[in-house]
PDB file of C-alpha atoms and ligand atoms in Angstrom:
ATOM      1  CA  MET A   1     112.116  -4.460 119.957  1.00 57.00           C
ATOM      2  CA  PRO A   2     111.366  -4.230 116.152  1.00 59.00           C
ATOM      3  CA  ALA A   3     114.517  -4.073 113.979  1.00 57.00           C
ATOM      4  CA  LEU A   4     113.993  -0.446 112.821  1.00 59.00           C
ATOM      5  CA  GLU A   5     113.382   0.782 116.360  1.00 61.00           C
ATOM      6  CA  GLN A   6     116.455  -1.068 117.563  1.00 60.00           C
ATOM      7  CA  GLN A   7     118.486   0.502 114.752  1.00 70.00           C
ATOM      8  CA  THR A   8     117.491   3.999 115.885  1.00 78.00           C
ATOM      9  CA  ASN A   9     117.768   3.433 119.624  1.00 89.00           C
ATOM     10  CA  PHE A  10     121.078   5.061 120.493  1.00 94.00           C
ATOM     11  CA  SER A  11     120.606   5.428 124.265  1.00 93.00           C
ATOM     12  CA  GLY A  12     123.406   3.779 126.227  1.00 95.00           C
ATOM     13  CA  LEU A  13     125.648   3.355 123.172  1.00 95.00           C
ATOM     14  CA  ALA A  14     129.230   4.613 123.059  1.00 95.00           C
ATOM     15  CA  ALA A  15     129.586   7.510 120.622  1.00 94.00           C
ATOM     16  CA  GLN A  16     131.799   5.524 118.246  1.00 94.00           C
ATOM     17  CA  VAL A  17     129.203   2.722 118.048  1.00 95.00           C
ATOM     18  CA  ALA A  18     126.404   5.263 117.488  1.00 96.00           C
ATOM     19  CA  ILE A  19     128.443   6.932 114.717  1.00 96.00           C
ATOM     20  CA  ALA A  20     128.948   3.608 112.926  1.00 96.00           C
ATOM     21  CA  ARG A  21     125.230   2.807 113.203  1.00 96.00           C
ATOM     22  CA  VAL A  22     124.136   6.224 111.897  1.00 97.00           C
ATOM     23  CA  ALA A  23     126.697   6.027 109.083  1.00 97.00           C
ATOM     24  CA  ARG A  24     125.226   2.691 107.996  1.00 97.00           C
ATOM     25  CA  MET A  25     121.678   4.126 107.993  1.00 96.00           C
ATOM     26  CA  LEU A  26     122.793   7.124 105.925  1.00 97.00           C
ATOM     27  CA  SER A  27     124.784   5.050 103.485  1.00 97.00           C
ATOM     28  CA  GLU A  28     121.741   2.856 102.827  1.00 96.00           C
ATOM     29  CA  ALA A  29     119.725   6.048 102.152  1.00 96.00           C
ATOM     30  CA  GLY A  30     122.236   7.130  99.469  1.00 96.00           C
ATOM     31  CA  VAL A  31     123.758  10.016 101.470  1.00 97.00           C
ATOM     32  CA  GLU A  32     127.056  11.094  99.884  1.00 96.00           C
ATOM     33  CA  HIS A  33     129.306  11.386 102.966  1.00 97.00           C
ATOM     34  CA  PRO A  34     127.664   9.098 105.544  1.00 98.00           C
ATOM     35  CA  GLY A  35     130.638   8.850 107.947  1.00 97.00           C
ATOM     36  CA  ARG A  36     131.263  12.589 108.081  1.00 96.00           C
ATOM     37  CA  ASP A  37     127.579  13.398 108.573  1.00 97.00           C
ATOM     38  CA  ALA A  38     127.191  10.697 111.236  1.00 97.00           C
ATOM     39  CA  ARG A  39     130.100  12.213 113.189  1.00 95.00           C
ATOM     40  CA  ILE A  40     128.711  15.752 112.986  1.00 95.00           C
ATOM     41  CA  LEU A  41     125.194  14.699 114.003  1.00 96.00           C
ATOM     42  CA  THR A  42     126.427  12.545 116.890  1.00 96.00           C
ATOM     43  CA  ALA A  43     128.577  15.408 118.140  1.00 94.00           C
ATOM     44  CA  ALA A  44     125.559  17.737 117.923  1.00 95.00           C
ATOM     45  CA  ALA A  45     123.373  15.297 119.871  1.00 95.00           C
ATOM     46  CA  LEU A  46     126.065  15.245 122.574  1.00 93.00           C
ATOM     47  CA  SER A  47     126.469  19.058 122.423  1.00 90.00           C
ATOM     48  CA  ALA A  48     130.146  18.403 121.627  1.00 83.00           C
ATOM     49  CA  THR A  49     132.361  19.386 118.730  1.00 80.00           C
ATOM     50  CA  SER A  50     133.527  16.759 116.242  1.00 77.00           C
ATOM     51  CA  ALA A  51     137.093  17.303 117.541  1.00 78.00           C
ATOM     52  CA  GLY A  52     135.926  16.866 121.146  1.00 78.00           C
ATOM     53  CA  LEU A  53     134.259  13.615 120.201  1.00 79.00           C
ATOM     54  CA  LEU A  54     137.466  12.315 118.628  1.00 79.00           C
ATOM     55  CA  LEU A  55     139.182  12.750 122.000  1.00 81.00           C
ATOM     56  CA  ASP A  56     136.379  10.924 123.829  1.00 83.00           C
ATOM     57  CA  PRO A  57     134.957   8.294 121.425  1.00 78.00           C
ATOM     58  CA  GLY A  58     133.785   6.032 124.255  1.00 83.00           C
ATOM     59  CA  ARG A  59     131.440   8.657 125.716  1.00 88.00           C
ATOM     60  CA  THR A  60     127.995   7.134 126.231  1.00 93.00           C
ATOM     61  CA  LEU A  61     124.744   8.703 125.007  1.00 94.00           C
ATOM     62  CA  ASP A  62     122.091   9.142 127.692  1.00 94.00           C
ATOM     63  CA  ASP A  63     118.350   8.801 126.883  1.00 95.00           C
ATOM     64  CA  GLU A  64     117.871  12.420 125.849  1.00 95.00           C
ATOM     65  CA  GLU A  65     120.993  12.419 123.669  1.00 95.00           C
ATOM     66  CA  GLY A  66     119.970   9.076 122.147  1.00 96.00           C
ATOM     67  CA  ARG A  67     116.535  10.470 121.250  1.00 96.00           C
ATOM     68  CA  ALA A  68     118.068  13.625 119.772  1.00 97.00           C
ATOM     69  CA  LEU A  69     120.423  11.560 117.611  1.00 97.00           C
ATOM     70  CA  ALA A  70     117.576   9.312 116.445  1.00 97.00           C
ATOM     71  CA  GLY A  71     115.671  12.421 115.294  1.00 97.00           C
ATOM     72  CA  PHE A  72     118.721  13.848 113.515  1.00 98.00           C
ATOM     73  CA  ALA A  73     119.494  10.504 111.833  1.00 97.00           C
ATOM     74  CA  ARG A  74     115.925  10.083 110.548  1.00 97.00           C
ATOM     75  CA  ARG A  75     115.939  13.598 109.111  1.00 98.00           C
ATOM     76  CA  ARG A  76     119.258  13.049 107.346  1.00 98.00           C
ATOM     77  CA  GLN A  77     117.979   9.683 106.126  1.00 97.00           C
ATOM     78  CA  ALA A  78     115.151  11.664 104.475  1.00 97.00           C
ATOM     79  CA  ARG A  79     117.952  13.686 102.790  1.00 98.00           C
ATOM     80  CA  GLU A  80     117.584  16.881 104.835  1.00 98.00           C
ATOM     81  CA  PRO A  81     121.029  18.557 104.779  1.00 98.00           C
ATOM     82  CA  VAL A  82     123.059  18.548 108.018  1.00 98.00           C
ATOM     83  CA  SER A  83     123.144  22.368 108.004  1.00 98.00           C
ATOM     84  CA  ARG A  84     119.328  22.503 108.003  1.00 98.00           C
ATOM     85  CA  ILE A  85     119.073  19.910 110.789  1.00 98.00           C
ATOM     86  CA  LEU A  86     121.447  22.009 112.904  1.00 97.00           C
ATOM     87  CA  GLY A  87     119.959  25.328 111.691  1.00 98.00           C
ATOM     88  CA  ARG A  88     123.411  26.748 110.999  1.00 97.00           C
ATOM     89  CA  ARG A  89     125.816  27.108 108.090  1.00 97.00           C
ATOM     90  CA  ASP A  90     129.433  28.310 108.112  1.00 97.00           C
ATOM     91  CA  PHE A  91     130.154  30.780 105.319  1.00 98.00           C
ATOM     92  CA  TYR A  92     133.449  32.621 104.763  1.00 98.00           C
ATOM     93  CA  GLY A  93     134.555  31.741 108.298  1.00 98.00           C
ATOM     94  CA  ARG A  94     131.396  32.889 110.101  1.00 98.00           C
ATOM     95  CA  SER A  95     128.358  31.024 111.344  1.00 98.00           C
ATOM     96  CA  PHE A  96     124.916  31.958 109.975  1.00 98.00           C
ATOM     97  CA  ARG A  97     121.497  30.882 111.192  1.00 98.00           C
ATOM     98  CA  ILE A  98     119.363  29.354 108.457  1.00 98.00           C
ATOM     99  CA  SER A  99     115.667  28.428 108.354  1.00 98.00           C
ATOM    100  CA  PRO A 100     113.379  26.663 105.861  1.00 98.00           C
ATOM    101  CA  SER A 101     112.701  30.127 104.312  1.00 98.00           C
ATOM    102  CA  VAL A 102     116.269  30.770 103.176  1.00 98.00           C
ATOM    103  CA  LEU A 103     118.710  29.210 100.728  1.00 98.00           C
ATOM    104  CA  ASP A 104     121.427  27.216 102.467  1.00 98.00           C
ATOM    105  CA  PRO A 105     124.435  29.433 101.563  1.00 98.00           C
ATOM    106  CA  ARG A 106     126.819  27.571  99.241  1.00 97.00           C
ATOM    107  CA  PRO A 107     130.622  27.431  99.423  1.00 95.00           C
ATOM    108  CA  CYS A 108     130.752  28.428  95.713  1.00 95.00           C
ATOM    109  CA  SER A 109     129.153  31.784  96.643  1.00 97.00           C
ATOM    110  CA  GLU A 110     132.407  32.626  98.431  1.00 97.00           C
ATOM    111  CA  THR A 111     133.728  33.355  94.914  1.00 97.00           C
ATOM    112  CA  LEU A 112     131.424  36.389  94.790  1.00 98.00           C
ATOM    113  CA  ILE A 113     132.821  37.600  98.130  1.00 98.00           C
ATOM    114  CA  ASP A 114     136.411  37.266  96.879  1.00 97.00           C
ATOM    115  CA  ALA A 115     135.450  39.088  93.669  1.00 97.00           C
ATOM    116  CA  ALA A 116     133.715  41.932  95.531  1.00 97.00           C
ATOM    117  CA  LEU A 117     136.654  42.402  97.887  1.00 97.00           C
ATOM    118  CA  GLU A 118     139.019  42.513  94.885  1.00 96.00           C
ATOM    119  CA  VAL A 119     136.852  45.117  93.135  1.00 95.00           C
ATOM    120  CA  VAL A 120     136.642  47.239  96.291  1.00 94.00           C
ATOM    121  CA  ARG A 121     140.413  47.071  96.731  1.00 93.00           C
ATOM    122  CA  ASP A 122     141.070  48.027  93.066  1.00 90.00           C
ATOM    123  CA  THR A 123     138.577  50.920  92.842  1.00 88.00           C
ATOM    124  CA  ARG A 124     138.943  54.515  93.999  1.00 81.00           C
ATOM    125  CA  TRP A 125     135.827  55.380  96.011  1.00 78.00           C
ATOM    126  CA  ASP A 126     136.759  59.036  96.653  1.00 72.00           C
ATOM    127  CA  GLY A 127     136.938  58.546 100.417  1.00 73.00           C
ATOM    128  CA  ARG A 128     133.204  58.079 100.787  1.00 76.00           C
ATOM    129  CA  ARG A 129     131.591  55.362 102.883  1.00 88.00           C
ATOM    130  CA  LEU A 130     130.970  52.397 100.618  1.00 95.00           C
ATOM    131  CA  ARG A 131     127.273  51.562 100.127  1.00 96.00           C
ATOM    132  CA  ILE A 132     126.437  47.949  99.254  1.00 97.00           C
ATOM    133  CA  PHE A 133     123.100  46.672  97.944  1.00 97.00           C
ATOM    134  CA  ASP A 134     122.307  42.920  98.058  1.00 98.00           C
ATOM    135  CA  VAL A 135     119.334  41.862  95.906  1.00 98.00           C
ATOM    136  CA  GLY A 136     117.806  38.576  97.149  1.00 98.00           C
ATOM    137  CA  THR A 137     119.651  38.559 100.455  1.00 98.00           C
ATOM    138  CA  GLY A 138     118.141  35.342 101.918  1.00 98.00           C
ATOM    139  CA  SER A 139     120.022  34.625 105.169  1.00 98.00           C
ATOM    140  CA  GLY A 140     122.044  37.807 104.570  1.00 98.00           C
ATOM    141  CA  ALA A 141     125.219  35.705 104.205  1.00 98.00           C
ATOM    142  CA  LEU A 142     126.667  37.725 101.302  1.00 98.00           C
ATOM    143  CA  LEU A 143     125.889  41.237 102.557  1.00 98.00           C
ATOM    144  CA  LEU A 144     126.840  40.494 106.175  1.00 98.00           C
ATOM    145  CA  THR A 145     130.095  38.838 105.145  1.00 98.00           C
ATOM    146  CA  LEU A 146     131.078  41.897 103.110  1.00 98.00           C
ATOM    147  CA  LEU A 147     130.115  44.268 105.931  1.00 98.00           C
ATOM    148  CA  SER A 148     132.227  42.179 108.329  1.00 98.00           C
ATOM    149  CA  GLU A 149     135.183  42.271 105.956  1.00 97.00           C
ATOM    150  CA  LEU A 150     134.738  45.993 105.177  1.00 96.00           C
ATOM    151  CA  PRO A 151     134.255  47.821 108.486  1.00 95.00           C
ATOM    152  CA  GLU A 152     133.786  51.166 106.706  1.00 93.00           C
ATOM    153  CA  ALA A 153     130.871  49.951 104.566  1.00 96.00           C
ATOM    154  CA  GLU A 154     127.116  50.033 105.119  1.00 97.00           C
ATOM    155  CA  GLY A 155     124.499  48.113 103.235  1.00 97.00           C
ATOM    156  CA  MET A 156     120.982  47.116 102.423  1.00 97.00           C
ATOM    157  CA  GLY A 157     119.627  43.652 101.724  1.00 98.00           C
ATOM    158  CA  THR A 158     116.298  43.064  99.977  1.00 98.00           C
ATOM    159  CA  ASP A 159     114.188  40.006  99.357  1.00 98.00           C
ATOM    160  CA  VAL A 160     110.694  39.115  98.210  1.00 98.00           C
ATOM    161  CA  CYS A 161     110.360  36.796 101.219  1.00 98.00           C
ATOM    162  CA  ALA A 162     109.551  38.451 104.579  1.00 98.00           C
ATOM    163  CA  ASP A 163     110.531  35.319 106.557  1.00 98.00           C
ATOM    164  CA  ALA A 164     113.962  35.332 104.915  1.00 98.00           C
ATOM    165  CA  LEU A 165     114.432  38.963 105.900  1.00 98.00           C
ATOM    166  CA  ALA A 166     113.703  38.073 109.549  1.00 98.00           C
ATOM    167  CA  VAL A 167     116.557  35.516 109.399  1.00 98.00           C
ATOM    168  CA  ALA A 168     118.881  38.076 107.805  1.00 98.00           C
ATOM    169  CA  ARG A 169     118.077  40.611 110.550  1.00 98.00           C
ATOM    170  CA  GLU A 170     118.782  38.007 113.219  1.00 98.00           C
ATOM    171  CA  ASN A 171     122.129  37.164 111.597  1.00 98.00           C
ATOM    172  CA  ALA A 172     122.975  40.875 111.474  1.00 98.00           C
ATOM    173  CA  ARG A 173     122.246  41.120 115.215  1.00 98.00           C
ATOM    174  CA  MET A 174     124.343  38.066 116.012  1.00 98.00           C
ATOM    175  CA  LEU A 175     127.292  39.454 114.040  1.00 98.00           C
ATOM    176  CA  GLY A 176     126.947  42.900 115.644  1.00 98.00           C
ATOM    177  CA  LEU A 177     126.131  44.497 112.275  1.00 98.00           C
ATOM    178  CA  SER A 178     122.603  45.838 112.837  1.00 98.00           C
ATOM    179  CA  GLY A 179     123.933  49.404 112.879  1.00 97.00           C
ATOM    180  CA  ARG A 180     125.303  49.108 109.327  1.00 97.00           C
ATOM    181  CA  ALA A 181     122.807  46.716 107.707  1.00 98.00           C
ATOM    182  CA  ARG A 182     119.222  47.509 106.718  1.00 98.00           C
ATOM    183  CA  PHE A 183     116.724  45.107 105.178  1.00 98.00           C
ATOM    184  CA  ALA A 184     113.572  45.677 103.103  1.00 97.00           C
ATOM    185  CA  GLU A 185     110.969  43.579 101.310  1.00 97.00           C
ATOM    186  CA  MET A 186     111.247  44.382  97.621  1.00 96.00           C
ATOM    187  CA  ARG A 187     111.141  42.706  94.219  1.00 97.00           C
ATOM    188  CA  SER A 188     114.365  43.219  92.242  1.00 96.00           C
ATOM    189  CA  LEU A 189     114.933  47.004  92.015  1.00 94.00           C
ATOM    190  CA  ALA A 190     111.292  47.913  91.361  1.00 90.00           C
ATOM    191  CA  GLY A 191     110.598  51.548  92.274  1.00 85.00           C
ATOM    192  CA  PHE A 192     113.829  51.851  94.244  1.00 87.00           C
ATOM    193  CA  GLU A 193     115.286  55.345  94.166  1.00 87.00           C
ATOM    194  CA  GLN A 194     118.419  55.349  96.384  1.00 89.00           C
ATOM    195  CA  THR A 195     121.868  54.929  94.839  1.00 91.00           C
ATOM    196  CA  PHE A 196     124.622  52.500  95.793  1.00 94.00           C
ATOM    197  CA  ASP A 197     128.275  51.860  94.938  1.00 94.00           C
ATOM    198  CA  LEU A 198     128.339  48.088  94.867  1.00 96.00           C
ATOM    199  CA  LEU A 199     125.424  45.855  93.943  1.00 97.00           C
ATOM    200  CA  ILE A 200     125.711  42.136  94.640  1.00 98.00           C
ATOM    201  CA  SER A 201     123.193  39.447  93.858  1.00 98.00           C
ATOM    202  CA  ASN A 202     122.888  35.694  93.871  1.00 98.00           C
ATOM    203  CA  PRO A 203     119.431  35.488  92.306  1.00 98.00           C
ATOM    204  CA  PRO A 204     117.469  32.295  91.673  1.00 98.00           C
ATOM    205  CA  TYR A 205     118.990  30.983  88.417  1.00 98.00           C
ATOM    206  CA  ILE A 206     117.861  27.389  87.907  1.00 98.00           C
ATOM    207  CA  PRO A 207     115.632  26.981  84.828  1.00 98.00           C
ATOM    208  CA  SER A 208     112.175  25.944  86.127  1.00 98.00           C
ATOM    209  CA  ARG A 209     112.139  22.615  84.264  1.00 97.00           C
ATOM    210  CA  ASP A 210     115.522  21.559  85.804  1.00 98.00           C
ATOM    211  CA  ILE A 211     114.399  21.817  89.432  1.00 98.00           C
ATOM    212  CA  GLU A 212     112.803  18.361  89.465  1.00 97.00           C
ATOM    213  CA  SER A 213     116.154  16.743  88.597  1.00 97.00           C
ATOM    214  CA  LEU A 214     118.155  18.402  91.399  1.00 97.00           C
ATOM    215  CA  GLU A 215     119.481  16.404  94.373  1.00 96.00           C
ATOM    216  CA  PRO A 216     116.817  15.753  97.053  1.00 97.00           C
ATOM    217  CA  GLU A 217     118.821  17.937  99.485  1.00 97.00           C
ATOM    218  CA  VAL A 218     118.218  20.919  97.185  1.00 98.00           C
ATOM    219  CA  ARG A 219     114.876  20.030  95.567  1.00 97.00           C
ATOM    220  CA  PHE A 220     113.016  19.306  98.792  1.00 98.00           C
ATOM    221  CA  PHE A 221     114.745  21.607 101.278  1.00 98.00           C
ATOM    222  CA  ASP A 222     115.826  24.864  99.568  1.00 98.00           C
ATOM    223  CA  PRO A 223     112.830  27.167  99.058  1.00 98.00           C
ATOM    224  CA  ARG A 224     111.572  27.061  95.473  1.00 98.00           C
ATOM    225  CA  GLY A 225     111.613  30.878  95.350  1.00 98.00           C
ATOM    226  CA  ALA A 226     115.381  30.779  95.965  1.00 98.00           C
ATOM    227  CA  LEU A 227     115.990  28.393  93.066  1.00 98.00           C
ATOM    228  CA  ASP A 228     113.528  29.096  90.259  1.00 98.00           C
ATOM    229  CA  GLY A 229     114.919  31.541  87.699  1.00 98.00           C
ATOM    230  CA  GLY A 230     112.048  31.133  85.234  1.00 98.00           C
ATOM    231  CA  VAL A 231     111.999  29.409  81.843  1.00 98.00           C
ATOM    232  CA  ASP A 232     115.701  29.916  81.012  1.00 97.00           C
ATOM    233  CA  GLY A 233     116.957  30.695  84.535  1.00 98.00           C
ATOM    234  CA  LEU A 234     117.748  34.296  83.595  1.00 98.00           C
ATOM    235  CA  GLU A 235     114.526  36.158  84.447  1.00 97.00           C
ATOM    236  CA  ILE A 236     115.748  37.911  87.601  1.00 97.00           C
ATOM    237  CA  TYR A 237     119.001  39.040  85.913  1.00 97.00           C
ATOM    238  CA  ARG A 238     116.837  40.753  83.265  1.00 97.00           C
ATOM    239  CA  GLU A 239     114.645  42.407  85.907  1.00 96.00           C
ATOM    240  CA  ILE A 240     117.648  43.757  87.804  1.00 96.00           C
ATOM    241  CA  ALA A 241     119.546  44.808  84.670  1.00 94.00           C
ATOM    242  CA  SER A 242     116.728  46.991  83.401  1.00 91.00           C
ATOM    243  CA  ASP A 243     116.862  49.154  86.570  1.00 92.00           C
ATOM    244  CA  LEU A 244     120.607  48.985  87.226  1.00 92.00           C
ATOM    245  CA  PRO A 245     121.566  52.400  85.792  1.00 88.00           C
ATOM    246  CA  ARG A 246     119.111  54.088  88.184  1.00 89.00           C
ATOM    247  CA  VAL A 247     120.569  52.745  91.454  1.00 92.00           C
ATOM    248  CA  LEU A 248     124.216  52.220  90.601  1.00 90.00           C
ATOM    249  CA  HIS A 249     126.182  55.296  89.505  1.00 85.00           C
ATOM    250  CA  ASN A 250     129.821  54.768  88.641  1.00 86.00           C
ATOM    251  CA  GLY A 251     129.828  51.570  90.652  1.00 92.00           C
ATOM    252  CA  TRP A 252     130.132  47.819  90.222  1.00 94.00           C
ATOM    253  CA  ALA A 253     127.447  45.150  89.969  1.00 96.00           C
ATOM    254  CA  LEU A 254     128.496  41.586  90.748  1.00 98.00           C
ATOM    255  CA  PHE A 255     126.289  38.576  90.094  1.00 98.00           C
ATOM    256  CA  GLU A 256     126.645  34.919  90.913  1.00 98.00           C
ATOM    257  CA  VAL A 257     125.792  32.808  87.842  1.00 98.00           C
ATOM    258  CA  GLY A 258     124.958  29.152  87.301  1.00 96.00           C
ATOM    259  CA  ALA A 259     127.058  26.761  85.226  1.00 92.00           C
ATOM    260  CA  GLY A 260     127.234  27.920  81.605  1.00 94.00           C
ATOM    261  CA  GLN A 261     125.302  31.185  82.207  1.00 96.00           C
ATOM    262  CA  ALA A 262     128.197  33.681  82.302  1.00 95.00           C
ATOM    263  CA  GLN A 263     128.035  34.785  78.657  1.00 94.00           C
ATOM    264  CA  ASP A 264     124.254  35.174  78.675  1.00 96.00           C
ATOM    265  CA  VAL A 265     124.332  37.189  81.890  1.00 96.00           C
ATOM    266  CA  ALA A 266     127.131  39.433  80.591  1.00 94.00           C
ATOM    267  CA  ALA A 267     125.044  40.035  77.453  1.00 94.00           C
ATOM    268  CA  ILE A 268     121.943  40.880  79.542  1.00 95.00           C
ATOM    269  CA  LEU A 269     123.961  43.338  81.633  1.00 93.00           C
ATOM    270  CA  GLY A 270     125.037  44.939  78.384  1.00 88.00           C
ATOM    271  CA  ALA A 271     128.014  46.950  79.681  1.00 72.00           C
ATOM    272  CA  PRO A 272     131.243  46.396  77.740  1.00 75.00           C
ATOM    273  CA  GLY A 273     134.249  44.931  79.564  1.00 77.00           C
ATOM    274  CA  SER A 274     132.601  42.590  82.034  1.00 90.00           C
ATOM    275  CA  ARG A 275     134.906  40.710  84.417  1.00 94.00           C
ATOM    276  CA  THR A 276     134.488  37.093  85.516  1.00 96.00           C
ATOM    277  CA  TRP A 277     135.770  34.935  88.364  1.00 97.00           C
ATOM    278  CA  THR A 278     135.853  31.130  88.586  1.00 95.00           C
ATOM    279  CA  ASP A 279     135.187  28.939  91.606  1.00 92.00           C
ATOM    280  CA  LEU A 280     137.547  26.243  92.915  1.00 88.00           C
ATOM    281  CA  GLY A 281     135.990  23.736  90.483  1.00 88.00           C
ATOM    282  CA  GLY A 282     136.969  25.956  87.518  1.00 91.00           C
ATOM    283  CA  HIS A 283     133.382  27.088  86.734  1.00 92.00           C
ATOM    284  CA  THR A 284     132.701  30.757  86.055  1.00 96.00           C
ATOM    285  CA  ARG A 285     130.698  31.775  89.110  1.00 97.00           C
ATOM    286  CA  CYS A 286     130.725  35.536  89.123  1.00 98.00           C
ATOM    287  CA  VAL A 287     130.137  38.168  86.435  1.00 97.00           C
ATOM    288  CA  ALA A 288     130.775  41.842  87.193  1.00 96.00           C
ATOM    289  CA  VAL A 289     130.116  45.011  85.229  1.00 95.00           C
ATOM    290  CA  LYS A 290     131.008  48.604  85.941  1.00 91.00           C
ATOM    291  CA  THR A 291     128.206  51.070  85.367  1.00 81.00           C
ATOM    292  CA  LEU A 292     128.854  54.383  83.688  1.00 60.00           C
ATOM    293  CA  SER A 293     129.494  57.551  85.631  1.00 52.00           C
ATOM    294  CA  VAL A 294     126.324  59.572  86.148  1.00 42.00           C
ATOM    295  CA  ASP A 295     126.173  62.993  87.732  1.00 41.00           C
ATOM    296  CA  ARG A 296     124.681  62.522  91.230  1.00 40.00           C
ATOM    297  CA  SER A 297     123.708  66.136  91.788  1.00 34.00           C
TER     298      SER A 297
HETATM  299  C1  LIG B   1     119.634  31.964  95.467  1.00 95.09           C
HETATM  300  S1  LIG B   1     118.901  32.736  96.898  1.00 95.09           S
HETATM  301  C2  LIG B   1     120.323  33.672  97.519  1.00 95.09           C
HETATM  302  C3  LIG B   1     120.291  33.941  98.993  1.00 95.09           C
HETATM  303  C4  LIG B   1     121.585  34.538  99.545  1.00 95.09           C
HETATM  304  N1  LIG B   1     121.895  35.790  98.881  1.00 95.09           N
HETATM  305  C5  LIG B   1     122.735  33.568  99.379  1.00 95.09           C
HETATM  306  O1  LIG B   1     123.557  33.779  98.467  1.00 95.09           O
HETATM  307  O2  LIG B   1     122.838  32.618 100.169  1.00 95.09           O
HETATM  308  C6  LIG B   1     117.900  33.963  96.113  1.00 95.09           C
HETATM  309  C7  LIG B   1     117.077  34.834  97.040  1.00 95.09           C
HETATM  310  O3  LIG B   1     116.427  35.809  96.247  1.00 95.09           O
HETATM  311  C8  LIG B   1     115.081  35.965  96.644  1.00 95.09           C
HETATM  312  N2  LIG B   1     114.362  36.453  95.440  1.00 95.09           N
HETATM  313  C9  LIG B   1     113.812  35.709  94.458  1.00 95.09           C
HETATM  314  N3  LIG B   1     113.343  36.537  93.501  1.00 95.09           N
HETATM  315  C10 LIG B   1     113.602  37.795  93.895  1.00 95.09           C
HETATM  316  C11 LIG B   1     113.377  39.081  93.317  1.00 95.09           C
HETATM  317  N4  LIG B   1     112.790  39.244  92.136  1.00 95.09           N
HETATM  318  N5  LIG B   1     113.762  40.171  94.029  1.00 95.09           N
HETATM  319  C12 LIG B   1     114.361  40.056  95.240  1.00 95.09           C
HETATM  320  N6  LIG B   1     114.609  38.855  95.818  1.00 95.09           N
HETATM  321  C13 LIG B   1     114.255  37.750  95.143  1.00 95.09           C
HETATM  322  C14 LIG B   1     114.676  34.613  97.173  1.00 95.09           C
HETATM  323  O4  LIG B   1     113.595  34.734  98.088  1.00 95.09           O
HETATM  324  C15 LIG B   1     115.976  34.131  97.806  1.00 95.09           C
HETATM  325  O5  LIG B   1     116.053  34.512  99.169  1.00 95.09           O
END
């Protein structure tokens, strides 16, 4: 058997041997956490959890499991993220389906969830049902997390990508939230006439010229439309800001921002007294502004 084929033939191997072999392959491909990823992928090929595998490291892979692991290992070797190989990502304690059409939700976006929950807790909403609007919803991770955390709220997620909206709808169904979450294809806030209390958005914010220098996991596997924020990375913030007063009356708008963008985004939003939140790495990740009170009648 040729060396490469032998390296990726996992049938009949004990799980711990397969893990070591996959870890070596991934390490040679420059993957950052080869051991961790090898364990997760081997567990997935065996339809086990990583914890279950720890208790039974001598479990042998049969032919089908060996083939599945070989496929997973080759994909990770080509720098496809583990979450994309498995089609799932955990976010704020819940599991979301992801597809090639959606951004892989990032742990740093949990800062926006914490910020939104803080704002909701600190604001008087006059007893009305909170209405949340998520611009660029992707997998729906942000909107659906907030609706799960706020059982009295309802919301709408929009995106320019119809395939992303199909994933968001499926996640809403799986989380039992279809009754409180609506989705629509729309660019920014163009022509939108309804009003909301809380607007959240994690728009594409990478300057176009920087995309080529991103990690392969991001550059080749996140959709370009979820990354590219135009020449300076701020184009979508400008689009949303220009229509904000129309859809958000006496409410809060919270935006995720990229490294070093907080001041520019606060300036684009234009409202005095913006608030910011930092992620666990100390980077400002979320900028929020309160819109002025406007008579709704
Ligand atoms: C960075 S991703 C965020 C996805 C999801 N909200 C999250 O945090 O995981 C940005 C999303 O915005 C969508 N998008 C890009 N430009 C848009 C625009 N002008 N209006 C609405 N959605 C847009 C993309 O298709 C993509 O799904």
